[in-house]
Amino acid sequence: MTNATAAIAEGGRDFIRDIVQSDLDSKKHATVVTRFPPEPNGYLHIGHAKSICLNFGIAEEFGGRCHLRFDDTNPAKEEQEYIDAIERDVRWLGFDWGKHLYHASDYFDRLYEWAELLIKAGKAYVDDQTPEEMRINRGTLTEPGKNSPFRDRSLDENLDLFRRMKAGEFGNGARVLRAKIDMTSGNINLRDPTLYRIVKAPHPRTGTKWSIYPSYDFAHGQSDAIEGITHSICTLEFEDHRPLYDWFLDNLPVPSKPHQYEMARLNLTYTVLSKRVLTTLVRDGHVKGWDDPRMPTLAGLRRRGVPPGALRDFIKRIGVAKANSIVDAGMLDFSIREALNKTALRRMAVLRPLKIVIENYPEGQSEELEAVNHPDDPAAGSRKIKFGRELYIEQDDFMENPPKKFFRLSPGAEVRFRYAYFITCREAVKNDKGEVVELRCTYDPATRGGNAPDGRKVKATIHWVSAADSKPAEVRIYNPLFSKPDPTGGEGFTKDLSPNSLEVLADARVERVLAEPSNTAEPVQFERQGYFVRDPDSTPDRPVFNRTVGLRDTFAKEVGKG
Ligand code: ATP
Ligand code: MG
């Protein structure tokens, strides 16, 4: 985290913003144009949020613009569902591309013409080698590659074959178009990279028009050039692609010369940010869907109750660096807590109920007490909550034989019930198995509102709900999806999945207002528990709440439990 800390120390500036500033100062560019280029083959995750905040953020801060461009070059893996989800998630995060929505597929005609130009210039050829032969002849990091036997085809034969590839005459994978650069280059990306593949799959936008599709490398930089992108920001894995990015720009009649800059990708502890892994989690049912609140997707985080402002704050805090690092997932929780502490209304809910009977409170009677909605915001007002003879408290707020430092309820102990009275525990009632199932208590009527006129103090205040006036609810507690701080992102990642990522508390009780949907569109704080939001699985009789985050940084502890 030293790099990120440095970025913050510089007042939110980073090396990319410094470059943009200096390019504008030197009039190299009149205005800055960035882009966010997702491939619509999955939902966006929090790593993408870093790229979105950076690209759209720079455009906003420097008075330029940011394009949303779908890198839709592989119809075999891309779907309309993903396109829609990506647009929804970028908007939700708080960014707007205005009229600047583009697709690599918008440029398929021009890219095709440019491919023909390369062939005519003797800089591209059709290769009939099998994928396996191509792989072997590509060489390794330590060994140079070998020229393809098809490398010296005549221009006419190349043009004819490429046009027939386009016309759909050959099967998937039968041939590819490659750039003719240098099979002995120290940079493997320059060893005659593939420009076009045969993929016979309908495309969400171009239908069945094309049987061949450009590679990422052939589409990306040229799309940037067509759109007049000034600063093309990607992650460090693409650093070695930059010479190829520049080779295309130097060898094609492109309308502008963008520059590629690389930054560190976001990695988070206990999290895997790989679309391939996330797709498998969804496909194989390890989670309930792309928007499962355990997923690091923007849809999952939204469903968990994370406000978009908290994500933007988190991204700002981690900064932009040139070296890869792993960010502590506790930092994300910190930003979420910071945001929700300011806005979330306070409510009372009991997650694991234990029944209380107030023996000296008259049967059939009840009264209304005043509870504040937000301790730091008087404008949030207050609400009435019902108190009566039967209540529920949290099971772990009682101990029959408490250790020295336990100040909550135990036989003979007196505590404050929040917004209500001082209450003393007289007796614990047990079932046949010896488990405590009910507490018999008394209250002091003189302590209404939670203060004793004689000045006596209690050491604890606990939350509670009325048995008669509260509503049953299901509460879902989410723990990290992976049990290791650095889970495997590749083969066999399922062995690092935590068996305890979801805890369902089926018998929770919540105060009445929480059962009214109109009151819980926004996350709330369950006092002493954390921040929660109503889940779409709720029914009219039974609300379901997701825990967005706990109140304290229990990250290490929660993980330890798994
Ligand atoms: P894949 O290439 O495996 O499909 P990807 O995560 O690179 O996955 P893209 O849709 O190509 O997916 O990503 C869109 C943009 O988001 C790219 O510019 C990419 O650099 C950026 N991006 C992706 N993952 C991260 C990450 N973890 N941190 C920062 N930026 C990221
Ligand atoms: Mg990618």
Coordinates of C-alpha atoms and ligand atoms in Angstrom, one line a residue:
M1 CA 0.0 0.0 0.0
T2 CA 3.0 2.4 0.0
N3 CA 2.3 3.4 -3.5
A4 CA -1.3 4.2 -2.8
T5 CA -0.4 6.1 0.3
A6 CA 2.0 8.1 -1.8
A7 CA -0.7 8.9 -4.3
I8 CA -2.9 10.3 -1.5
A9 CA -0.1 12.2 0.0
E10 CA 0.2 14.1 -3.4
G11 CA -3.4 15.3 -2.9
G12 CA -5.1 12.7 -5.1
R13 CA -2.7 13.2 -8.0
D14 CA -1.0 10.3 -9.7
F15 CA 1.5 9.7 -12.5
I16 CA -1.3 9.5 -15.1
R17 CA -3.0 12.7 -14.1
D18 CA 0.5 14.3 -14.0
I19 CA 1.0 13.2 -17.7
V20 CA -2.4 14.5 -18.7
Q21 CA -1.7 17.8 -17.0
S22 CA 1.6 18.2 -18.7
D23 CA 0.2 17.2 -22.1
L24 CA -2.4 19.9 -21.8
D25 CA 0.1 22.5 -20.5
S26 CA 2.4 21.9 -23.4
K27 CA -0.5 22.0 -25.8
K28 CA 0.3 18.5 -27.1
H29 CA -3.5 18.0 -26.8
A30 CA -6.2 20.6 -26.7
T31 CA -8.4 18.4 -24.7
V32 CA -8.1 15.0 -23.0
V33 CA -10.1 12.1 -24.4
T34 CA -10.2 8.8 -22.5
R35 CA -12.2 5.6 -22.9
F36 CA -13.4 2.7 -20.8
P37 CA -13.3 -0.4 -23.0
P38 CA -15.0 -3.4 -21.5
E39 CA -15.4 -6.7 -23.3
P40 CA -19.1 -7.7 -22.8
N41 CA -18.3 -11.2 -21.7
G42 CA -19.2 -10.9 -18.0
Y43 CA -20.4 -8.4 -15.4
L44 CA -18.2 -5.5 -14.2
H45 CA -16.2 -6.0 -11.0
I46 CA -14.5 -3.7 -8.6
G47 CA -11.3 -3.8 -10.6
H48 CA -13.2 -2.3 -13.5
A49 CA -14.5 0.3 -11.1
K50 CA -10.9 1.5 -10.7
S51 CA -10.6 1.9 -14.5
I52 CA -14.0 3.6 -14.8
C53 CA -13.2 6.0 -12.0
L54 CA -9.8 6.8 -13.5
N55 CA -11.0 7.3 -17.1
F56 CA -14.2 9.1 -16.4
G57 CA -12.6 10.9 -13.4
I58 CA -9.8 12.3 -15.6
A59 CA -12.2 13.5 -18.3
E60 CA -14.3 15.3 -15.6
E61 CA -11.4 16.8 -13.8
F62 CA -9.6 18.1 -16.9
G63 CA -12.7 19.1 -18.9
G64 CA -12.4 16.4 -21.5
R65 CA -14.6 13.5 -22.3
C66 CA -14.6 9.7 -21.8
H67 CA -16.1 7.2 -24.2
L68 CA -17.7 4.0 -23.3
R69 CA -16.5 1.5 -25.9
F70 CA -17.5 -2.1 -26.0
D71 CA -14.6 -4.2 -27.1
D72 CA -17.1 -6.6 -28.9
T73 CA -14.7 -8.6 -31.0
N74 CA -15.4 -12.1 -29.8
P75 CA -19.1 -13.0 -30.5
A76 CA -18.5 -16.5 -29.2
K77 CA -18.3 -15.2 -25.6
E78 CA -20.3 -12.0 -25.7
E79 CA -23.9 -11.4 -24.9
Q80 CA -26.5 -8.6 -24.8
E81 CA -27.2 -9.3 -21.1
Y82 CA -23.6 -8.3 -20.4
I83 CA -23.9 -5.1 -22.5
D84 CA -27.0 -4.0 -20.6
A85 CA -25.4 -4.8 -17.3
I86 CA -22.3 -2.9 -18.1
E87 CA -24.2 0.2 -19.1
R88 CA -26.4 0.0 -15.9
D89 CA -23.3 -0.5 -13.7
V90 CA -21.3 2.4 -15.1
R91 CA -24.3 4.7 -14.7
W92 CA -24.9 3.4 -11.1
L93 CA -21.3 4.2 -10.3
G94 CA -22.1 7.8 -11.2
F95 CA -20.6 8.3 -14.7
D96 CA -22.2 9.3 -17.9
W97 CA -20.7 8.9 -21.4
G98 CA -23.4 11.2 -23.0
K99 CA -23.5 10.5 -26.7
H100 CA -20.1 8.9 -26.7
L101 CA -21.2 5.2 -26.8
Y102 CA -19.1 3.2 -29.2
H103 CA -18.3 -0.4 -30.2
A104 CA -15.3 -1.9 -31.7
S105 CA -17.8 -3.5 -34.1
D106 CA -18.6 0.1 -35.4
Y107 CA -15.2 -0.1 -37.0
F108 CA -15.3 -3.6 -38.5
D109 CA -15.4 -2.2 -42.1
R110 CA -12.5 0.1 -41.6
L111 CA -10.4 -2.5 -39.7
Y112 CA -11.0 -4.9 -42.6
E113 CA -9.8 -2.3 -45.1
W114 CA -6.7 -1.7 -43.0
A115 CA -6.0 -5.4 -42.9
E116 CA -6.1 -5.5 -46.7
L117 CA -3.8 -2.5 -46.8
L118 CA -1.3 -4.4 -44.6
I119 CA -1.5 -7.4 -47.0
K120 CA -1.0 -5.2 -50.0
A121 CA 2.0 -3.6 -48.3
G122 CA 3.5 -7.1 -47.7
K123 CA 3.0 -6.7 -43.9
A124 CA 0.4 -9.4 -43.3
Y125 CA -0.2 -12.9 -44.5
V126 CA -2.7 -15.7 -44.2
D127 CA -1.4 -18.6 -42.2
D128 CA -2.8 -22.2 -42.6
Q129 CA -0.8 -23.7 -39.7
T130 CA -2.9 -25.4 -37.0
P131 CA -3.2 -23.5 -33.7
E132 CA -0.9 -26.1 -32.2
E133 CA 1.8 -25.6 -34.9
M134 CA 1.5 -21.9 -34.4
R135 CA 2.0 -22.2 -30.7
I136 CA 5.1 -24.4 -31.1
N137 CA 6.6 -22.1 -33.8
R138 CA 6.0 -19.0 -31.7
G139 CA 9.0 -20.0 -29.5
T140 CA 9.3 -19.1 -25.9
L141 CA 10.7 -16.3 -23.8
T142 CA 14.2 -17.8 -24.2
E143 CA 13.9 -19.2 -27.7
P144 CA 13.1 -17.3 -30.9
G145 CA 10.2 -18.4 -33.0
K146 CA 10.3 -20.0 -36.5
N147 CA 8.8 -18.5 -39.6
S148 CA 5.6 -20.1 -40.8
P149 CA 5.9 -22.0 -44.1
F150 CA 3.1 -19.8 -45.3
R151 CA 4.8 -16.6 -44.5
D152 CA 6.0 -15.8 -48.0
R153 CA 2.8 -16.3 -49.9
S154 CA 2.2 -13.9 -52.8
L155 CA 0.2 -10.7 -52.2
D156 CA -2.5 -12.0 -54.5
E157 CA -2.8 -15.3 -52.8
N158 CA -3.0 -13.6 -49.4
L159 CA -5.6 -11.2 -50.6
D160 CA -7.6 -14.0 -52.2
L161 CA -7.5 -16.2 -49.1
F162 CA -8.3 -13.3 -46.8
R163 CA -11.4 -12.3 -48.9
R164 CA -12.5 -16.0 -48.9
M165 CA -12.1 -16.1 -45.1
K166 CA -14.4 -13.1 -44.9
A167 CA -16.8 -14.7 -47.3
G168 CA -17.1 -17.6 -44.9
E169 CA -15.5 -20.3 -47.1
F170 CA -13.4 -21.8 -44.4
G171 CA -14.3 -23.4 -41.0
N172 CA -13.6 -22.0 -37.5
G173 CA -9.9 -21.9 -36.9
A174 CA -8.9 -23.1 -40.4
R175 CA -6.7 -20.0 -41.1
V176 CA -5.8 -16.7 -39.5
L177 CA -4.4 -13.5 -40.8
R178 CA -1.1 -12.5 -39.2
A179 CA 1.0 -9.4 -39.2
K180 CA 4.5 -10.0 -40.7
I181 CA 6.7 -8.5 -38.1
D182 CA 9.6 -10.5 -36.6
M183 CA 9.5 -14.2 -35.5
T184 CA 12.8 -13.7 -33.6
S185 CA 11.7 -10.6 -31.7
G186 CA 12.5 -10.6 -28.0
N187 CA 8.9 -9.4 -27.5
I188 CA 6.6 -12.4 -28.2
N189 CA 3.8 -10.0 -29.1
L190 CA 5.8 -8.9 -32.2
R191 CA 6.2 -12.5 -33.4
D192 CA 3.7 -12.2 -36.2
P193 CA 0.6 -11.6 -34.1
T194 CA -2.8 -12.7 -35.2
L195 CA -5.0 -10.0 -36.7
Y196 CA -8.1 -11.9 -37.8
R197 CA -9.7 -15.2 -36.8
I198 CA -12.5 -17.1 -38.3
V199 CA -15.4 -17.2 -35.8
K200 CA -18.7 -18.4 -37.2
A201 CA -21.0 -17.0 -34.5
P202 CA -23.7 -14.4 -34.8
H203 CA -22.7 -11.0 -33.3
P204 CA -25.1 -9.0 -31.1
R205 CA -24.7 -6.0 -33.3
T206 CA -23.5 -7.1 -36.8
G207 CA -25.5 -10.3 -36.9
T208 CA -24.1 -12.8 -39.5
K209 CA -22.4 -10.2 -41.6
W210 CA -18.9 -11.3 -40.5
S211 CA -17.2 -14.7 -40.4
I212 CA -13.9 -13.2 -39.3
Y213 CA -13.3 -11.0 -36.3
P214 CA -10.3 -8.8 -35.4
S215 CA -8.1 -9.7 -32.5
Y216 CA -7.9 -7.5 -29.4
D217 CA -4.6 -6.1 -30.5
F218 CA -5.7 -5.3 -34.0
A219 CA -9.0 -3.7 -32.8
H220 CA -8.0 -1.8 -29.7
G221 CA -5.4 0.8 -30.7
Q222 CA -7.1 1.5 -34.0
S223 CA -10.4 2.1 -32.3
D224 CA -8.6 4.5 -30.0
A225 CA -7.1 6.3 -33.0
I226 CA -10.5 6.5 -34.8
E227 CA -12.1 8.0 -31.7
G228 CA -9.3 10.5 -31.1
I229 CA -8.4 9.0 -27.7
T230 CA -5.4 10.9 -26.3
H231 CA -4.6 8.7 -23.3
S232 CA -5.4 5.0 -23.6
I233 CA -5.1 3.6 -20.1
C234 CA -4.8 -0.1 -19.5
T235 CA -3.3 -2.5 -16.9
L236 CA 0.3 -3.6 -16.6
E237 CA -0.1 -6.9 -18.4
F238 CA -0.4 -4.8 -21.6
E239 CA 2.9 -3.1 -21.2
D240 CA 4.5 -5.7 -23.6
H241 CA 1.7 -5.1 -26.1
R242 CA 2.6 -1.4 -26.4
P243 CA 5.3 -1.9 -29.2
L244 CA 2.6 -3.7 -31.2
Y245 CA 0.0 -1.0 -30.4
D246 CA 2.5 1.5 -31.8
W247 CA 3.4 -0.7 -34.8
F248 CA -0.2 -0.7 -36.0
L249 CA -0.4 3.1 -35.6
D250 CA 2.8 3.6 -37.5
N251 CA 1.9 1.3 -40.3
L252 CA -1.7 2.3 -40.9
P253 CA -3.3 5.6 -42.1
V254 CA -4.9 6.2 -38.8
P255 CA -6.5 9.7 -38.1
S256 CA -4.7 10.2 -34.7
K257 CA -1.9 8.8 -32.6
P258 CA -3.0 7.9 -29.1
H259 CA -0.6 6.8 -26.5
Q260 CA -1.0 3.8 -24.2
Y261 CA -0.3 4.1 -20.5
E262 CA -0.2 1.2 -18.1
M263 CA -1.2 1.2 -14.4
A264 CA -1.4 -1.5 -11.7
R265 CA -4.5 -3.5 -11.7
L266 CA -6.6 -3.6 -8.5
N267 CA -6.2 -6.8 -6.5
L268 CA -8.1 -7.3 -3.2
T269 CA -7.4 -9.8 -0.4
Y270 CA -9.8 -12.7 -0.1
T271 CA -11.1 -11.8 -3.6
V272 CA -10.6 -13.1 -7.1
L273 CA -11.0 -10.5 -9.9
S274 CA -10.9 -12.6 -12.9
K275 CA -13.9 -12.7 -15.3
R276 CA -13.1 -16.3 -16.1
V277 CA -13.3 -17.3 -12.4
L278 CA -16.4 -15.1 -11.7
T279 CA -18.2 -16.7 -14.8
T280 CA -17.4 -20.2 -13.4
L281 CA -18.7 -19.3 -10.0
V282 CA -22.0 -18.2 -11.5
R283 CA -22.2 -21.0 -14.1
D284 CA -21.5 -23.8 -11.6
G285 CA -23.8 -22.5 -8.9
H286 CA -21.2 -21.6 -6.3
V287 CA -23.1 -18.3 -5.9
K288 CA -26.7 -17.4 -6.7
G289 CA -25.9 -15.2 -9.7
W290 CA -23.8 -12.3 -10.9
D291 CA -25.5 -10.1 -8.4
D292 CA -25.0 -12.4 -5.4
P293 CA -23.9 -10.0 -2.6
R294 CA -20.7 -12.1 -2.0
M295 CA -19.6 -11.4 -5.6
P296 CA -17.0 -8.5 -6.1
T297 CA -19.2 -7.4 -9.1
L298 CA -20.7 -4.0 -9.1
A299 CA -24.1 -5.7 -9.3
G300 CA -23.3 -7.8 -6.2
L301 CA -21.9 -4.8 -4.2
R302 CA -25.1 -2.8 -5.1
R303 CA -27.3 -5.6 -3.9
R304 CA -25.2 -5.8 -0.7
G305 CA -26.1 -2.2 -0.1
V306 CA -22.8 -0.6 -0.9
P307 CA -23.4 3.0 -2.0
P308 CA -21.6 4.0 -5.2
G309 CA -20.0 7.0 -3.4
A310 CA -18.3 4.5 -1.1
L311 CA -16.8 2.7 -4.0
R312 CA -15.6 6.0 -5.6
D313 CA -14.1 7.0 -2.2
F314 CA -12.3 3.6 -1.9
I315 CA -10.9 4.0 -5.5
K316 CA -9.6 7.4 -4.6
R317 CA -8.0 6.2 -1.4
I318 CA -6.1 3.4 -3.1
G319 CA -4.7 5.7 -5.8
V320 CA -3.1 4.8 -9.1
A321 CA 0.4 3.2 -9.1
K322 CA 2.9 1.7 -11.5
A323 CA 3.6 -1.4 -9.4
N324 CA 1.1 -4.2 -8.6
S325 CA 0.0 -4.6 -5.0
I326 CA -2.8 -6.2 -3.1
V327 CA -5.2 -4.0 -1.3
D328 CA -6.6 -5.1 2.1
A329 CA -10.3 -5.8 1.7
G330 CA -10.8 -4.1 5.1
M331 CA -10.1 -0.8 3.3
L332 CA -13.2 -1.3 1.2
D333 CA -15.2 -1.9 4.3
F334 CA -13.8 1.2 5.8
S335 CA -15.0 3.4 2.9
I336 CA -18.4 1.7 3.1
R337 CA -18.7 2.4 6.8
E338 CA -17.6 6.0 6.4
A339 CA -20.3 6.6 3.8
L340 CA -23.1 4.7 5.6
N341 CA -22.4 6.1 9.0
K342 CA -23.3 9.5 7.6
T343 CA -26.5 8.6 5.9
A344 CA -28.0 5.4 7.3
L345 CA -31.0 5.8 9.6
R346 CA -30.7 3.9 12.9
R347 CA -33.1 1.0 13.6
M348 CA -33.3 -1.8 16.1
A349 CA -33.3 -5.5 15.0
V350 CA -32.5 -8.6 16.9
L351 CA -30.7 -11.2 14.8
R352 CA -30.7 -14.2 17.2
P353 CA -33.6 -13.5 19.6
L354 CA -33.9 -14.5 23.2
K355 CA -37.2 -13.8 24.9
I356 CA -37.5 -11.5 27.8
V357 CA -40.5 -11.2 30.2
I358 CA -40.7 -8.0 32.3
E359 CA -42.5 -9.5 35.3
N360 CA -43.5 -6.1 36.9
Y361 CA -44.9 -4.7 33.6
P362 CA -48.7 -5.1 33.5
E363 CA -50.0 -7.7 31.1
G364 CA -51.8 -6.4 28.0
Q365 CA -50.2 -2.9 28.4
S366 CA -47.8 -1.2 26.0
E367 CA -46.4 2.3 25.6
E368 CA -44.6 4.3 22.9
L369 CA -41.1 5.5 23.3
E370 CA -39.1 8.0 21.3
A371 CA -36.1 6.8 19.3
V372 CA -33.8 9.1 17.3
N373 CA -33.2 8.2 13.7
H374 CA -29.7 9.5 13.5
P375 CA -27.5 10.6 16.4
D376 CA -25.6 13.2 14.4
D377 CA -28.4 14.5 12.2
P378 CA -31.3 16.1 14.1
A379 CA -33.1 16.7 10.8
A380 CA -33.5 13.0 10.5
G381 CA -36.1 13.2 13.3
S382 CA -37.3 10.4 15.5
R383 CA -39.8 7.6 15.5
K384 CA -42.0 5.9 18.1
I385 CA -41.2 2.3 19.2
K386 CA -43.3 0.1 21.3
F387 CA -42.3 -1.3 24.7
G388 CA -44.3 -4.0 26.5
R389 CA -44.1 -6.9 28.8
E390 CA -42.5 -9.3 26.3
L391 CA -39.4 -8.3 24.4
Y392 CA -36.5 -9.9 22.5
I393 CA -32.8 -9.2 23.0
E394 CA -29.8 -10.7 21.3
Q395 CA -28.8 -14.2 22.7
D396 CA -25.2 -13.1 23.1
D397 CA -26.2 -10.1 25.2
F398 CA -26.9 -12.6 28.0
M399 CA -24.5 -14.8 29.9
E400 CA -25.4 -17.0 32.8
N401 CA -21.9 -17.1 34.2
P402 CA -20.3 -14.0 32.8
P403 CA -16.5 -13.4 32.9
K404 CA -15.3 -10.3 34.7
K405 CA -15.5 -7.9 31.8
F406 CA -19.0 -8.8 30.6
F407 CA -21.3 -6.0 31.5
R408 CA -24.4 -7.0 29.7
L409 CA -27.2 -9.0 31.0
S410 CA -26.6 -11.8 33.5
P411 CA -28.6 -12.9 36.6
G412 CA -28.8 -10.0 39.0
A413 CA -27.3 -7.5 36.6
E414 CA -28.9 -4.2 35.6
V415 CA -28.5 -2.7 32.1
R416 CA -30.1 0.0 30.0
F417 CA -32.5 -1.1 27.2
R418 CA -31.9 1.6 24.6
Y419 CA -34.5 4.4 24.5
A420 CA -36.5 2.5 27.3
Y421 CA -35.7 1.6 30.9
F422 CA -33.1 0.1 33.3
I423 CA -33.8 -3.6 33.4
T424 CA -32.6 -6.2 35.9
C425 CA -32.4 -9.9 35.1
R426 CA -33.9 -12.0 37.8
E427 CA -33.9 -15.5 36.4
A428 CA -33.0 -17.6 33.4
V429 CA -35.6 -20.1 32.3
K430 CA -34.2 -23.3 30.7
N431 CA -35.6 -26.0 28.5
D432 CA -35.0 -29.8 29.0
K433 CA -31.6 -29.6 27.4
G434 CA -30.5 -26.9 29.8
E435 CA -30.5 -24.1 27.2
V436 CA -31.6 -20.7 28.3
V437 CA -34.9 -20.0 26.5
E438 CA -36.3 -17.0 28.4
L439 CA -35.2 -14.4 30.9
R440 CA -37.5 -13.2 33.7
C441 CA -36.6 -9.5 34.4
T442 CA -38.0 -6.4 36.1
Y443 CA -37.9 -2.8 35.0
D444 CA -37.5 0.4 37.0
P445 CA -40.4 2.7 36.0
A446 CA -38.5 5.7 37.2
T447 CA -35.9 5.3 34.5
R448 CA -38.1 5.9 31.5
G449 CA -36.0 7.2 28.6
G450 CA -32.9 5.5 29.9
N451 CA -31.7 7.6 32.9
A452 CA -32.1 7.0 36.6
P453 CA -33.2 10.1 38.7
D454 CA -31.0 8.9 41.6
G455 CA -28.0 9.2 39.3
R456 CA -27.2 5.5 39.4
K457 CA -25.3 4.2 36.4
V458 CA -25.3 1.0 34.4
K459 CA -22.3 -0.2 32.3
A460 CA -24.1 -1.4 29.2
T461 CA -26.9 -0.4 26.9
I462 CA -28.4 -3.1 24.7
H463 CA -30.9 -3.1 21.9
W464 CA -34.2 -4.9 21.9
V465 CA -37.5 -5.2 20.0
S466 CA -41.1 -5.7 21.3
A467 CA -42.4 -9.2 20.9
A468 CA -45.8 -8.0 19.9
D469 CA -44.8 -5.1 17.7
S470 CA -41.7 -6.5 15.9
K471 CA -41.8 -8.5 12.6
P472 CA -40.1 -11.7 11.6
A473 CA -37.3 -11.3 9.1
E474 CA -34.5 -13.2 7.5
V475 CA -31.0 -11.7 7.8
R476 CA -28.1 -12.8 5.5
I477 CA -24.6 -12.2 6.8
Y478 CA -21.9 -12.3 4.1
N479 CA -18.4 -13.3 4.8
P480 CA -15.5 -13.4 2.3
L481 CA -16.1 -15.8 -0.6
F482 CA -12.6 -17.1 -0.3
S483 CA -10.9 -18.4 2.8
K484 CA -7.4 -17.3 1.9
P485 CA -6.0 -13.7 1.7
D486 CA -4.5 -14.6 -1.6
P487 CA -6.8 -17.2 -3.2
T488 CA -5.8 -19.1 -6.4
G489 CA -7.1 -17.2 -9.4
G490 CA -6.4 -20.1 -11.8
E491 CA -7.1 -23.8 -12.0
G492 CA -8.6 -25.4 -8.9
F493 CA -9.7 -22.1 -7.4
T494 CA -12.7 -23.8 -5.9
K495 CA -10.6 -25.4 -3.2
D496 CA -10.1 -21.9 -1.7
L497 CA -13.8 -21.1 -1.6
S498 CA -14.9 -20.5 2.0
P499 CA -17.7 -22.8 3.3
N500 CA -18.9 -20.0 5.5
S501 CA -19.4 -17.2 3.0
L502 CA -23.2 -17.0 3.7
E503 CA -24.9 -17.3 7.1
V504 CA -28.6 -17.2 7.1
L505 CA -30.4 -16.0 10.3
A506 CA -33.9 -17.2 9.6
D507 CA -35.5 -16.1 12.9
A508 CA -34.5 -12.5 13.2
R509 CA -37.0 -9.9 14.6
V510 CA -37.0 -6.3 13.3
E511 CA -38.8 -3.2 14.5
R512 CA -42.1 -2.6 12.7
V513 CA -40.9 0.2 10.3
L514 CA -38.3 -2.2 8.8
A515 CA -41.1 -4.3 7.5
E516 CA -42.5 -1.4 5.4
P517 CA -40.7 -1.5 2.0
S518 CA -40.9 2.3 1.5
N519 CA -38.8 2.8 4.7
T520 CA -36.0 0.5 3.6
A521 CA -35.0 1.3 0.1
E522 CA -31.8 2.8 1.5
P523 CA -29.4 0.9 3.8
V524 CA -30.0 1.3 7.5
Q525 CA -27.9 0.8 10.6
F526 CA -29.2 -2.0 12.9
E527 CA -27.9 -0.5 16.2
R528 CA -24.8 -2.3 17.5
Q529 CA -24.9 -4.7 14.5
G530 CA -23.9 -3.0 11.3
Y531 CA -25.4 -1.7 8.1
F532 CA -28.1 -3.6 6.4
V533 CA -30.2 -3.3 3.2
R534 CA -33.5 -4.9 2.2
D535 CA -33.0 -7.6 -0.4
P536 CA -35.2 -8.1 -3.5
D537 CA -36.0 -11.6 -2.2
S538 CA -38.2 -9.9 0.5
T539 CA -41.9 -10.8 0.5
P540 CA -44.7 -8.7 2.1
D541 CA -44.8 -10.9 5.2
R542 CA -41.1 -11.4 5.5
P543 CA -38.4 -8.9 4.7
V544 CA -34.9 -10.2 3.9
F545 CA -32.0 -8.1 4.9
N546 CA -28.4 -8.3 3.6
R547 CA -25.6 -7.2 5.9
T548 CA -23.6 -4.7 3.9
V549 CA -20.8 -4.4 6.5
G550 CA -20.4 -4.8 10.2
L551 CA -19.8 -1.8 12.5
R552 CA -16.2 -2.5 13.3
D553 CA -13.2 -3.7 11.4
T554 CA -13.8 -7.4 12.2
F555 CA -12.4 -8.5 8.9
A556 CA -9.5 -10.6 10.3
K557 CA -11.8 -12.1 12.9
E558 CA -14.6 -13.0 10.6
V559 CA -12.1 -14.7 8.2
G560 CA -10.5 -16.5 11.1
K561 CA -13.9 -18.1 11.9
G562 CA -14.0 -19.6 8.5
Ligands
ATP1 P1 -10.5 -10.3 -19.5 O1 -9.5 -9.6 -20.4 O2 -10.1 -11.5 -18.8 O3 -11.8 -10.5 -20.2 P2 -10.6 -7.8 -18.1 O4 -10.9 -7.8 -16.7 O5 -9.4 -7.3 -18.8 O6 -10.9 -9.3 -18.4 P3 -12.1 -6.0 -19.8 O7 -13.5 -6.0 -20.1 O8 -11.2 -6.2 -21.0 O9 -11.9 -7.2 -18.9 O10 -11.7 -4.8 -19.0 C1 -12.1 -3.5 -19.3 C2 -11.1 -2.5 -18.7 O11 -11.0 -2.7 -17.3 C3 -9.7 -2.7 -19.3 O12 -9.2 -1.4 -19.6 C4 -8.9 -3.3 -18.1 O13 -7.6 -2.9 -18.2 C5 -9.6 -2.7 -16.9 N1 -9.5 -3.7 -15.8 C6 -9.9 -5.0 -15.7 N2 -9.6 -5.5 -14.5 C7 -9.0 -4.5 -13.8 C8 -8.4 -4.5 -12.5 N3 -8.5 -5.5 -11.7 N4 -7.9 -3.3 -12.1 C9 -7.9 -2.2 -12.9 N5 -8.4 -2.2 -14.1 C10 -9.0 -3.4 -14.6
MG2 MG -9.3 -7.4 -21.2

